[in-house]
Coordinates of C-alpha atoms and ligand atoms in Angstrom, one line a residue:
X1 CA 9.8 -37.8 -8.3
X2 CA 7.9 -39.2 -5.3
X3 CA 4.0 -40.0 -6.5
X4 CA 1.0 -41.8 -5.0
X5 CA 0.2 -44.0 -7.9
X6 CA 1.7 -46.8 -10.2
X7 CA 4.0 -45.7 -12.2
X8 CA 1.6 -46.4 -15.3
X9 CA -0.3 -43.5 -14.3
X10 CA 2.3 -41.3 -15.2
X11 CA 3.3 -43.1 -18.3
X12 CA 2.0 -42.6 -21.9
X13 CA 0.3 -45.5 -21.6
X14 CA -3.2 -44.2 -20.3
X15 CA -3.0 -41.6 -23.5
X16 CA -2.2 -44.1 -25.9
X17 CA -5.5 -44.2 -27.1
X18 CA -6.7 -40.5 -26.3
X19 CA -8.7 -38.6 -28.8
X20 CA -7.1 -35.6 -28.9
X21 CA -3.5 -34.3 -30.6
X22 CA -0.5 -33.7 -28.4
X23 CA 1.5 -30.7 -29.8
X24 CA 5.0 -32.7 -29.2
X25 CA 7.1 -30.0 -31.7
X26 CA 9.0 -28.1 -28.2
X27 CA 12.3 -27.9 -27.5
X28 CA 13.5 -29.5 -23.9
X29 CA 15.7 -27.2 -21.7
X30 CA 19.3 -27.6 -22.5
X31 CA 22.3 -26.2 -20.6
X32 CA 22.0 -23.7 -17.8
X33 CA 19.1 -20.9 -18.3
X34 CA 17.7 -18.2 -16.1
X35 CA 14.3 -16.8 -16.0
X36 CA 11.9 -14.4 -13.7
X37 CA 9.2 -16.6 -13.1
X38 CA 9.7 -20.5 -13.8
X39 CA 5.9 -22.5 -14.4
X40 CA 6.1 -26.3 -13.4
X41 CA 3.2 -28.0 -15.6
X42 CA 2.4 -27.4 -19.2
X43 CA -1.6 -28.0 -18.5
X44 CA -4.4 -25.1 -18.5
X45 CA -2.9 -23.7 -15.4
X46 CA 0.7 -23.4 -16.8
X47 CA 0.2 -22.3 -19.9
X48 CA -2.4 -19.6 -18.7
X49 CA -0.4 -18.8 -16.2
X50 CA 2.4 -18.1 -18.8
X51 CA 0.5 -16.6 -21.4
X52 CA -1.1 -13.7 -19.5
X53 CA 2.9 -13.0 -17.3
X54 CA 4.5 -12.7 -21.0
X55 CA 1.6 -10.6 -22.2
X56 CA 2.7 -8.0 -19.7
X57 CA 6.1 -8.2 -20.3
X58 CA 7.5 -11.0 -17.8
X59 CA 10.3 -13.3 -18.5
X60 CA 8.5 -16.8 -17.8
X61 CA 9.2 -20.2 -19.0
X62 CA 7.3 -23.1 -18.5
X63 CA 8.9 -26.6 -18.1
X64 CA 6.7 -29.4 -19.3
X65 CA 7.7 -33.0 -18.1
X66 CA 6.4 -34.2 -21.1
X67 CA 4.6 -32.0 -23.7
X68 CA 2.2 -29.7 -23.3
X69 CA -1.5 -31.1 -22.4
X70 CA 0.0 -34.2 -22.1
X71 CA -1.7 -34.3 -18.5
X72 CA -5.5 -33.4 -17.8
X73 CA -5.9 -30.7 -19.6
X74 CA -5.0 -32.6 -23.1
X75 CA -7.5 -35.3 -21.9
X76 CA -10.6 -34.2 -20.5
X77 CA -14.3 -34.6 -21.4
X78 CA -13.9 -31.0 -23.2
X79 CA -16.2 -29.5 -20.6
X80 CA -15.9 -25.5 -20.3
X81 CA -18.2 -25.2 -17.5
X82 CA -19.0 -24.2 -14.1
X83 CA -17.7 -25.8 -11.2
X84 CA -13.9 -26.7 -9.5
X85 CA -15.3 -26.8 -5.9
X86 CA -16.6 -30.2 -4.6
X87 CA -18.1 -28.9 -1.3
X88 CA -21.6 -28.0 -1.8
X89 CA -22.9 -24.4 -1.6
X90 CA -24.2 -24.5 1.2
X91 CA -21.5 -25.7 3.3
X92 CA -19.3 -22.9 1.5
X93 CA -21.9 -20.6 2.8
X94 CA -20.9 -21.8 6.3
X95 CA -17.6 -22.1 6.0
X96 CA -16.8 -18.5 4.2
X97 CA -19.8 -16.7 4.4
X98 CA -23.5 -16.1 1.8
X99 CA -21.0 -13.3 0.2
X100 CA -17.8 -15.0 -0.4
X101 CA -19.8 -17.9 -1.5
X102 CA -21.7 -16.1 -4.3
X103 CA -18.1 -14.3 -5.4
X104 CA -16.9 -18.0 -5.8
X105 CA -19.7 -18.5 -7.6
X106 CA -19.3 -15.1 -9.9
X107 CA -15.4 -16.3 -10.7
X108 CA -16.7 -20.3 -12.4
X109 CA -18.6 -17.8 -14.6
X110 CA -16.3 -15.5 -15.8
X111 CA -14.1 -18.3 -16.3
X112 CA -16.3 -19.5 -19.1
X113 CA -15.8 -16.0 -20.1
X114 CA -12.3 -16.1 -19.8
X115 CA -11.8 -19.7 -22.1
X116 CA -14.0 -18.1 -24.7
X117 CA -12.8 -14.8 -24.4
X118 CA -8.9 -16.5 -25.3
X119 CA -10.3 -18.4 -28.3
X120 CA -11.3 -15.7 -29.6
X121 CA -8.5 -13.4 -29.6
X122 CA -5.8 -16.0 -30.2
X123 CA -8.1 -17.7 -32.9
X124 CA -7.8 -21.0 -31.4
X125 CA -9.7 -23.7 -33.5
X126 CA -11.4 -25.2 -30.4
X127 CA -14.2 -27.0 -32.3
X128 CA -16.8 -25.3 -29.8
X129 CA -20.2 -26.7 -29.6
X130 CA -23.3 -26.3 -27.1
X131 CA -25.5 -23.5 -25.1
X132 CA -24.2 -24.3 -22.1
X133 CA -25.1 -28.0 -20.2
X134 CA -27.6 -30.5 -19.0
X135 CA -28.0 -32.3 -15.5
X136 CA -30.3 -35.4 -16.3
X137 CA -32.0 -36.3 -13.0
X138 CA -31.5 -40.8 -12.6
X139 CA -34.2 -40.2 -9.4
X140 CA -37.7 -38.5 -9.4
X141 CA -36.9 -37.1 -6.2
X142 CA -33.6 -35.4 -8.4
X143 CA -35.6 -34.1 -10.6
X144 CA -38.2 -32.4 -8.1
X145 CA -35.3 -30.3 -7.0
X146 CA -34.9 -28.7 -10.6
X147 CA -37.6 -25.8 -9.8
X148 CA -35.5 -24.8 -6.9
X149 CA -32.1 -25.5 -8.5
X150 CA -33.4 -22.8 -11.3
X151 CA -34.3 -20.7 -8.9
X152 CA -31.0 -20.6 -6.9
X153 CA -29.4 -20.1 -10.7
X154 CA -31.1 -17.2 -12.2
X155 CA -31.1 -15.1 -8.9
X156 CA -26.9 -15.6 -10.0
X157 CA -27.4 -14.3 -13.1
X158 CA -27.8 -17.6 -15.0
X159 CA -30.4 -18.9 -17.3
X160 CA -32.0 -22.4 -16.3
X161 CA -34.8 -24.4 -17.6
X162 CA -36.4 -27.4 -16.0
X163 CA -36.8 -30.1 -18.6
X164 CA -39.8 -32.6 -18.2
X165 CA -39.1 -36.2 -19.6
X166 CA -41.3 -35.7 -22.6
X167 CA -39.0 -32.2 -23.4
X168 CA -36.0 -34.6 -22.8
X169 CA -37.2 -36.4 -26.2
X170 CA -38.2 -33.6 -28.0
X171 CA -35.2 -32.3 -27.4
X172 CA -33.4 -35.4 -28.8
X173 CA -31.9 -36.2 -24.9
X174 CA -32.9 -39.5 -24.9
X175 CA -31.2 -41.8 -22.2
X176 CA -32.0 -44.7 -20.6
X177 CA -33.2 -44.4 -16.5
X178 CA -33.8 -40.3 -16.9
X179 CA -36.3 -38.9 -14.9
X180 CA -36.1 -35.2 -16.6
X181 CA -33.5 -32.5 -16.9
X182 CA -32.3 -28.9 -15.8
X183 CA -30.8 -27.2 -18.7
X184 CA -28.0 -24.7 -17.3
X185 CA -27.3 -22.3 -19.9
X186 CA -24.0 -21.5 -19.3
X187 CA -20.5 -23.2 -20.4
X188 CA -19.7 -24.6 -24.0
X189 CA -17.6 -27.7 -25.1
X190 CA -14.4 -27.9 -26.7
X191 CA -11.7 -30.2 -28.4
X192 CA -9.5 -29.9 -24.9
X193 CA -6.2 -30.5 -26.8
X194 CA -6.8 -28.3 -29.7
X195 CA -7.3 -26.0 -26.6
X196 CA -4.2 -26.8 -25.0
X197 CA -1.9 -26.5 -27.9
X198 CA -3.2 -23.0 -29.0
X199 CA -3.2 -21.9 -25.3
X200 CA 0.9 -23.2 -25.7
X201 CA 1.2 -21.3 -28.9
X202 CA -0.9 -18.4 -27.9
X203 CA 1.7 -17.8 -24.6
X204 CA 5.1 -18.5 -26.7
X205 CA 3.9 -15.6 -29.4
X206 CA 3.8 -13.6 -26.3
X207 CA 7.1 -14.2 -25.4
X208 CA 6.6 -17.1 -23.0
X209 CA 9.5 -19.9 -23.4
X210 CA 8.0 -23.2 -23.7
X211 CA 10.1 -26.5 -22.8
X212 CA 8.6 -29.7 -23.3
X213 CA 10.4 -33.4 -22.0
X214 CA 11.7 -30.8 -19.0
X215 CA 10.4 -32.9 -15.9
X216 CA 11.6 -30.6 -13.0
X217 CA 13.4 -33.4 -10.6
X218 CA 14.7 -31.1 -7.7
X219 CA 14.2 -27.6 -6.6
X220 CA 17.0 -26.3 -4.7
X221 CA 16.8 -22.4 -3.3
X222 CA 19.7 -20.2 -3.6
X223 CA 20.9 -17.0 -3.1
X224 CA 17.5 -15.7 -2.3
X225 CA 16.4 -17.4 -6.4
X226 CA 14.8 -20.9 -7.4
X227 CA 17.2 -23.2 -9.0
X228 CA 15.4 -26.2 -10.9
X229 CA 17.1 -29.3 -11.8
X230 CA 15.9 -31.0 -15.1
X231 CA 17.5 -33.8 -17.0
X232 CA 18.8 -31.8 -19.6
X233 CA 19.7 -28.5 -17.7
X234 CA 19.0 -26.2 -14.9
X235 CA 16.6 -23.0 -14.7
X236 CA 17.2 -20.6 -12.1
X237 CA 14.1 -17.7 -11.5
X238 CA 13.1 -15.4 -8.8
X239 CA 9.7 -16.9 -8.5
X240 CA 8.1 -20.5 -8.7
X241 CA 4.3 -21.8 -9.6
X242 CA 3.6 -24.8 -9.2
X243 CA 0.5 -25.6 -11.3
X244 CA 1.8 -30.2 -12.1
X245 CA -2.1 -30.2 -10.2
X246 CA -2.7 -34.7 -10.6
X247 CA 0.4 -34.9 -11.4
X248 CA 2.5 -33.3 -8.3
X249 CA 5.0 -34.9 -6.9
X250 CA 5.0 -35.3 -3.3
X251 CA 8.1 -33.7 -3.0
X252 CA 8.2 -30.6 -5.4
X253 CA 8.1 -28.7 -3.1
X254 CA 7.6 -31.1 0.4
X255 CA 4.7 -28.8 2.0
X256 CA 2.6 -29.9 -0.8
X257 CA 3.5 -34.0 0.8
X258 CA -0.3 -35.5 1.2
X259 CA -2.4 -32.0 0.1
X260 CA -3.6 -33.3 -2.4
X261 CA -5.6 -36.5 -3.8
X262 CA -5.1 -37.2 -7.2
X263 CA -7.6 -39.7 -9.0
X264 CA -8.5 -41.4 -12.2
X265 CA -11.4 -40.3 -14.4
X266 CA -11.9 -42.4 -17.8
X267 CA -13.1 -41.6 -21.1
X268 CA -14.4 -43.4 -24.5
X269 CA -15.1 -42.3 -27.6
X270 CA -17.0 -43.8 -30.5
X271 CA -16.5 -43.7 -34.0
X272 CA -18.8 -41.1 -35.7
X273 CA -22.5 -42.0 -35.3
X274 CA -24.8 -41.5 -38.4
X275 CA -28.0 -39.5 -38.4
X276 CA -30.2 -42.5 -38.5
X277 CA -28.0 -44.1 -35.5
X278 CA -28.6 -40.6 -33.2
X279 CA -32.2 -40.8 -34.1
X280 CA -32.4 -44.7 -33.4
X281 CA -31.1 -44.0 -29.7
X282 CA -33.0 -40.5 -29.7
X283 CA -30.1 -38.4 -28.6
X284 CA -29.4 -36.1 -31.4
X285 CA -28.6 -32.8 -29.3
X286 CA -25.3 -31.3 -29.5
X287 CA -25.8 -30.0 -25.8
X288 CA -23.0 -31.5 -23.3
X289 CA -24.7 -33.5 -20.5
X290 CA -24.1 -35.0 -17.1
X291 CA -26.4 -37.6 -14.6
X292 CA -27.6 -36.4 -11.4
X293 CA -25.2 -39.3 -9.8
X294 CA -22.7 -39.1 -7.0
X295 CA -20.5 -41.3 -9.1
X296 CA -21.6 -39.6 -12.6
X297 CA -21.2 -40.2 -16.1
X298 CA -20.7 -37.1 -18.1
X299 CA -21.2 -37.1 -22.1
X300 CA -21.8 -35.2 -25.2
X301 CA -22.4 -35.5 -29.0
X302 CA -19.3 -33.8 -30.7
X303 CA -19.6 -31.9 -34.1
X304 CA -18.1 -34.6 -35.8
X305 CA -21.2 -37.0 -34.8
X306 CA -18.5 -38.6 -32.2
X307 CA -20.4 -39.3 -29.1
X308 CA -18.0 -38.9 -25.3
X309 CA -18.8 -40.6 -22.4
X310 CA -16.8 -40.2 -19.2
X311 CA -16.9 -41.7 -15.9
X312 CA -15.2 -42.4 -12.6
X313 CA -11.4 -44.3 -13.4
X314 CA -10.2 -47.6 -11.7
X315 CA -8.8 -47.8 -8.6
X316 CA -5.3 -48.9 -9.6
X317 CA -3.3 -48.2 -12.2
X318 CA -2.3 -51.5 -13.5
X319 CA -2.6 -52.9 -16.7
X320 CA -5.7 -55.5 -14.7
X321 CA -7.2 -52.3 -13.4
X322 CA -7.9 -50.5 -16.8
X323 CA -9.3 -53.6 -18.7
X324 CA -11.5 -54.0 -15.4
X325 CA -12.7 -50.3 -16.3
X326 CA -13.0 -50.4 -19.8
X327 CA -15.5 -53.4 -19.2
X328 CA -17.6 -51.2 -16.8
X329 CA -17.0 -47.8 -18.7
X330 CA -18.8 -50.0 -22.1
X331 CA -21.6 -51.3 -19.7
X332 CA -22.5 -48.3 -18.1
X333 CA -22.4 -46.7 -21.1
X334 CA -24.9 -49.6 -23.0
X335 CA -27.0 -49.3 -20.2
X336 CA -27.5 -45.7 -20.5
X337 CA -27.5 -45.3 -24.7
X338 CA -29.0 -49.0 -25.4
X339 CA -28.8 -48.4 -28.9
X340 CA -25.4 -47.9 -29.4
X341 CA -24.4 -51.3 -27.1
X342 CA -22.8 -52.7 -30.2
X343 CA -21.3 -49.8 -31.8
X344 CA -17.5 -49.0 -32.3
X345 CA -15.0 -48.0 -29.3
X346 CA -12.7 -45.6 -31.5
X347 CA -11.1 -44.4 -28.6
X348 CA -10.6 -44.6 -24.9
X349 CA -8.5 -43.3 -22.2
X350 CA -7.7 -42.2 -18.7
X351 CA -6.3 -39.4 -16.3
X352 CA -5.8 -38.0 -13.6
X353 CA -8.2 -35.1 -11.6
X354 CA -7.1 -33.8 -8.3
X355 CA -9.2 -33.3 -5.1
X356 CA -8.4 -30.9 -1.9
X357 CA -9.2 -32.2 1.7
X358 CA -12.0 -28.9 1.7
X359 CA -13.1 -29.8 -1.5
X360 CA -12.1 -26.6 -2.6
X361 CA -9.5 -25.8 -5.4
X362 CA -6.6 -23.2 -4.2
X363 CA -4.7 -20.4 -5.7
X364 CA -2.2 -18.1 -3.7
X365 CA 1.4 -18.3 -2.0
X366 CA 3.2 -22.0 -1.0
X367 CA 3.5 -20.8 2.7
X368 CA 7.1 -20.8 4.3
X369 CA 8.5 -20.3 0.5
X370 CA 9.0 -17.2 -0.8
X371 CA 8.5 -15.7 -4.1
X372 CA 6.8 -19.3 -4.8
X373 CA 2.7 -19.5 -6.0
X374 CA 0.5 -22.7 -6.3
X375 CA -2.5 -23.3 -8.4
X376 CA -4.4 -26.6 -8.1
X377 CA -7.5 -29.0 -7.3
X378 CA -10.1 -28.1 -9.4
X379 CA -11.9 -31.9 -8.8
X380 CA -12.5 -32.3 -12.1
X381 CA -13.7 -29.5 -13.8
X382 CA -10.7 -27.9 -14.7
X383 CA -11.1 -26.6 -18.3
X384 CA -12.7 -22.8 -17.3
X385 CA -11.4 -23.3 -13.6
X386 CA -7.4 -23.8 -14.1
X387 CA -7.5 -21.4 -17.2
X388 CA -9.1 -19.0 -14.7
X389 CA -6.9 -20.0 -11.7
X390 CA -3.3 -19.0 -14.1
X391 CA -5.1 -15.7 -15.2
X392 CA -5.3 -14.9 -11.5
X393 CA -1.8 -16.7 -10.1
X394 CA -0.2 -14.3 -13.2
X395 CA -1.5 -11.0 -11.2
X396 CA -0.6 -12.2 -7.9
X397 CA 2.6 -13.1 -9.4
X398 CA 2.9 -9.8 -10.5
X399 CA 1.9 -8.2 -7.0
X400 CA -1.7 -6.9 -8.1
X401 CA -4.4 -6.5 -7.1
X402 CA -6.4 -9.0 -8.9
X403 CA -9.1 -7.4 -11.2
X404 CA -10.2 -11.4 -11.5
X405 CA -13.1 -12.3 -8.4
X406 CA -10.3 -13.9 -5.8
X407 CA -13.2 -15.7 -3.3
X408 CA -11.7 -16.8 -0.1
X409 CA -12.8 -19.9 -1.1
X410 CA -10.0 -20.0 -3.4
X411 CA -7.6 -19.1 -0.9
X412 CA -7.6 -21.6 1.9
X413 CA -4.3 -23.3 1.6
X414 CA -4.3 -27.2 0.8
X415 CA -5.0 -29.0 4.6
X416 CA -3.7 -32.8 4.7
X417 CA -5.2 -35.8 4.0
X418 CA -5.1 -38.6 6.4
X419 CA -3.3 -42.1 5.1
X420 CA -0.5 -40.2 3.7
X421 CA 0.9 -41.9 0.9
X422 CA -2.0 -44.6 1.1
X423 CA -4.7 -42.0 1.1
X424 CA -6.2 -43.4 -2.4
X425 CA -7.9 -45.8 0.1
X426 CA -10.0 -43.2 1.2
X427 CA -11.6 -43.0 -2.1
X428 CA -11.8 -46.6 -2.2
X429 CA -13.8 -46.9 1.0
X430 CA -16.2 -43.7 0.0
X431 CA -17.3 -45.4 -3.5
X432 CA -19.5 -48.0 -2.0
X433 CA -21.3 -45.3 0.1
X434 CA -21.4 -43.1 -3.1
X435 CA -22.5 -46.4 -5.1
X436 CA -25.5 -46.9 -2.4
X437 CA -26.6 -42.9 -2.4
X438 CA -26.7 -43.8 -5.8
X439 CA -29.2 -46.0 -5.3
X440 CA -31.5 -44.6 -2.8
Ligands
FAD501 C1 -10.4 -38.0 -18.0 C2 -10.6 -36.6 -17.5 C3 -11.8 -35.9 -17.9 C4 -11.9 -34.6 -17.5 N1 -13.0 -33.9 -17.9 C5 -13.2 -32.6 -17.7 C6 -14.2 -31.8 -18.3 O1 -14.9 -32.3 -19.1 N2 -14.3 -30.5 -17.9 C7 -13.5 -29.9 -17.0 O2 -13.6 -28.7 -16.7 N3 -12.4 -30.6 -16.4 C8 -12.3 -31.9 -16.8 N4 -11.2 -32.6 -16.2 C9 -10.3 -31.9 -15.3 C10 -9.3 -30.9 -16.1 O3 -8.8 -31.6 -17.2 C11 -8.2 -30.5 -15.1 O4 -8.8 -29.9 -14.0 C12 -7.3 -29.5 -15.8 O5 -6.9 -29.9 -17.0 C13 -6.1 -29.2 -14.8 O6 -5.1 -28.5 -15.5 P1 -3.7 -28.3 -14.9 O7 -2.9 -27.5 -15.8 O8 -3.9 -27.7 -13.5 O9 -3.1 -29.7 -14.7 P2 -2.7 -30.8 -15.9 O10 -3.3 -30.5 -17.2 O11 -2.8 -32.1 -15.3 O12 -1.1 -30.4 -16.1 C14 -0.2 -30.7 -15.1 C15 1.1 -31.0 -15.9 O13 2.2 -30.9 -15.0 C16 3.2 -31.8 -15.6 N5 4.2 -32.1 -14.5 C17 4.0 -32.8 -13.4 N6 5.1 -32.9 -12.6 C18 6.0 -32.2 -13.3 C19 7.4 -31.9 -13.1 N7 8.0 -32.4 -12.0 N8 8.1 -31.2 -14.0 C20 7.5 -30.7 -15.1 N9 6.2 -30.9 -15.4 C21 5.5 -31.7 -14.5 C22 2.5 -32.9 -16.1 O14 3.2 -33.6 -17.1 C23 1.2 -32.3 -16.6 O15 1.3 -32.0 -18.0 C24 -11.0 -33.9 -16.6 C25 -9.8 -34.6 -16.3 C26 -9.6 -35.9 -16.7 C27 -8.4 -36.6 -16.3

């Protein structure tokens, strides 16, 4: 496998620590095997993906280089929200029209509705918490924009409310620098790998066959079928997805060479904070939250009285590199909850998200292959977005119509970064601008 960074970041390594199970219990593919549709990548995508083929009757397996979840999906902040587009609104307004816009805007809800419309009939024990999320505004001139920002959400069906400061601490949303909030009432959180595993289990009880430590290393084509080479055997199928999203090789298949850019987001979590510690800080909502910054932080209070908080990852991945983070992850994070400097790390972690050169995610055919689909670059808010994204690859798969919204937003195939394999450095030179933005 051919990959942009270190090798640590596709070693257990950044996991280690993680908060969240890894359902390690599937068998690896052994021997020669044949299949309809063959899924590369045991994440969201993958597993949704395989879960809603099998349900209508489709031979699919799923190889997992590791186990399932063990890549963003069993990692993440445990956000089910809206979002999986970086480029702003308005510039998708522009570039695809008001209409197609708004229908991208109609799918990121009804794939809230899809996550919890899948815990619920495969009684997944997703530890689900909070009416939807808050953007907490770090500039006055942020938080000015609320009243509009409402606006703009209720006219799509969404229920906002603008929250002064002094509602922020009524509330129990106290953090430090916050100059008010805009409560967006849609989206829940969730235990991501509880999430992950039952999505697993949910698509093998449907028939799907699930291999774990089944790393796809070559795809070959023959006889008009897919023939994927794995350490252990070979699976040939009549059709391909490709859903390994951060964790694609650039090679697997060669169109997808420098379409995407794969970064690092980190995570820590504290040990469970007692009632007189939430109060002390004055953040005792169970509501999932964000800051208004380019380079965010995202957090939330878990049922357990854990408290998450998430930020940009390093720019290496090196040993150095993550103790450089986890310095600047605890900082940021005493600057913003003061009370809690001293208290408890009992986990931390880090992973990769994927960006598109249109900020866009995308869905549909690999073009010059046939009978092979790709689903990826949700830009970090994957949890609704790639379950959503496998429900619809599984139609097209299946030659439907979709009955899913399919935005042409979602269907402009991945363009190329510039840099090539060095194209992290793009990131690299955009944080200081994002850092200054920041500031202003
Ligand atoms: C730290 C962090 C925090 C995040 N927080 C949030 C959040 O709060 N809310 C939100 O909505 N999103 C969040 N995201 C993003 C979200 O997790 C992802 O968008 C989503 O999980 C993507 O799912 P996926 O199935 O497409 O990819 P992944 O879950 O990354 O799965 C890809 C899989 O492909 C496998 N693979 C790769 N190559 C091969 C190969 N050759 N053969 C076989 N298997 C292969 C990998 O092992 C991996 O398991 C976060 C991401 C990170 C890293």
């Amino acid at each position: 496998m051919n990959r942009i960074w270190e090798p640590r970041a596709y070693a257990d390594a950044p996991r280690a620590q993680c908060a969240w199970a890894l359902d390690a219990g599937w068998p690896a593919l052994e021997g020669d095997a044949e299949t309809e549709v063959a899924v590369i990548g045991g994440g969201y995508t993958g597993l949704s993906a395989a879960l809603h083929l099998a349900s209508a009757g489709v031979s699919v397996t799923v190889l997992e280089a590791n186990a399932p979840g063990w890549g963003a999906s069993g990692r993440n902040g445990g956000f089910c929200c809206l979002g999986g587009a970086k480029a702003p609104d308005a510039v998708l307004a522009r570039r695809f029209g008001r209409a197609e816009a708004d229908l991208w805007f109609e799918a990121q809800k009804r794939a809230i509705a899809l996550v919890a419309g899948l815990i619920e009939a495969h009684g997944i024990e997703a530890h689900v918490h909070s009416d939807g999320e808050v953007v907490l505004a770090h500039r006055p001139r942020v938080y000015r924009g609320f009243g509009a920002e409402a606006t703009w959400l209720e006219a799509r069906g969404v229920r906002a409310e603008v929250l002064p400061p002094e509602a922020l601490a009524e509330r129990g949303l106290t953090a430090r620098g916050i100059h008010g909030g805009l409560h967006v009432k849609a989206g829940f959180g969730l235990d991501p790998g509880a999430y992950a595993a039952g999505l697993a289990r949910a698509a093998a009880t449907a028939g799907a066959d699930i291999r774990a430590r089944s790393p796809v290393t070559a795809i070959r084509t023959e006889a008009g079928s897919y023939r994927l080479a794995t350490p252990g055997g070979t699976l040939r199928a009549r059709c391909l997805l490709i859903a390994t999203n951060g964790y694609s090789s650039e090679d697997l298949p060669p169109w997808l060479a420098g379409r995407t850019l794969p970064l690092q987001s980190s995570v820590i979590v504290t040990r469970p904070l007692s009632a007189a510690e939430r109060a002390a800080q004055g953040w005792t909502s169970d509501l999932m939250a964000y800051d208004s910054r380019e380079l965010l932080h995202y957090f939330r209070l878990m049922p357990d009285g854990r408290f998450l908080f998430g930020m940009r990852g390093g720019y290496r991945a090196t040993a150095g590199a993550e103790a450089r983070i986890a310095r600047k992850i605890r900082a940021d994070f005493a600057a913003m909850f003061p009370a809690w400097a001293g208290v408890e790390i009992a986990h931390e972690w880090s992973g990769l998200v994927n960006l598109s050169r249109g900020l866009t995610p995308f869905v549909g055919p690999v073009p010059g292959m046939d009978n092979a689909w790709i689903a990826m670059a949700y830009h970090g808010n994957g949890v609704a977005m790639a379950s959503y994204s496998g429900a619809l690859i599984a139609s097209l798969i299946r030659g439907e119509t979709p009955a899913l919204p399919y935005p042409s937003v979602m269907q402009a195939p991945l363009g190329r970064f510039p840099l090539g394999r060095h194209r992290r450095a793009l990131f690299f030179a955009a944080t200081p601008l994002l850092w200054l933005r920041d500031r202003l």
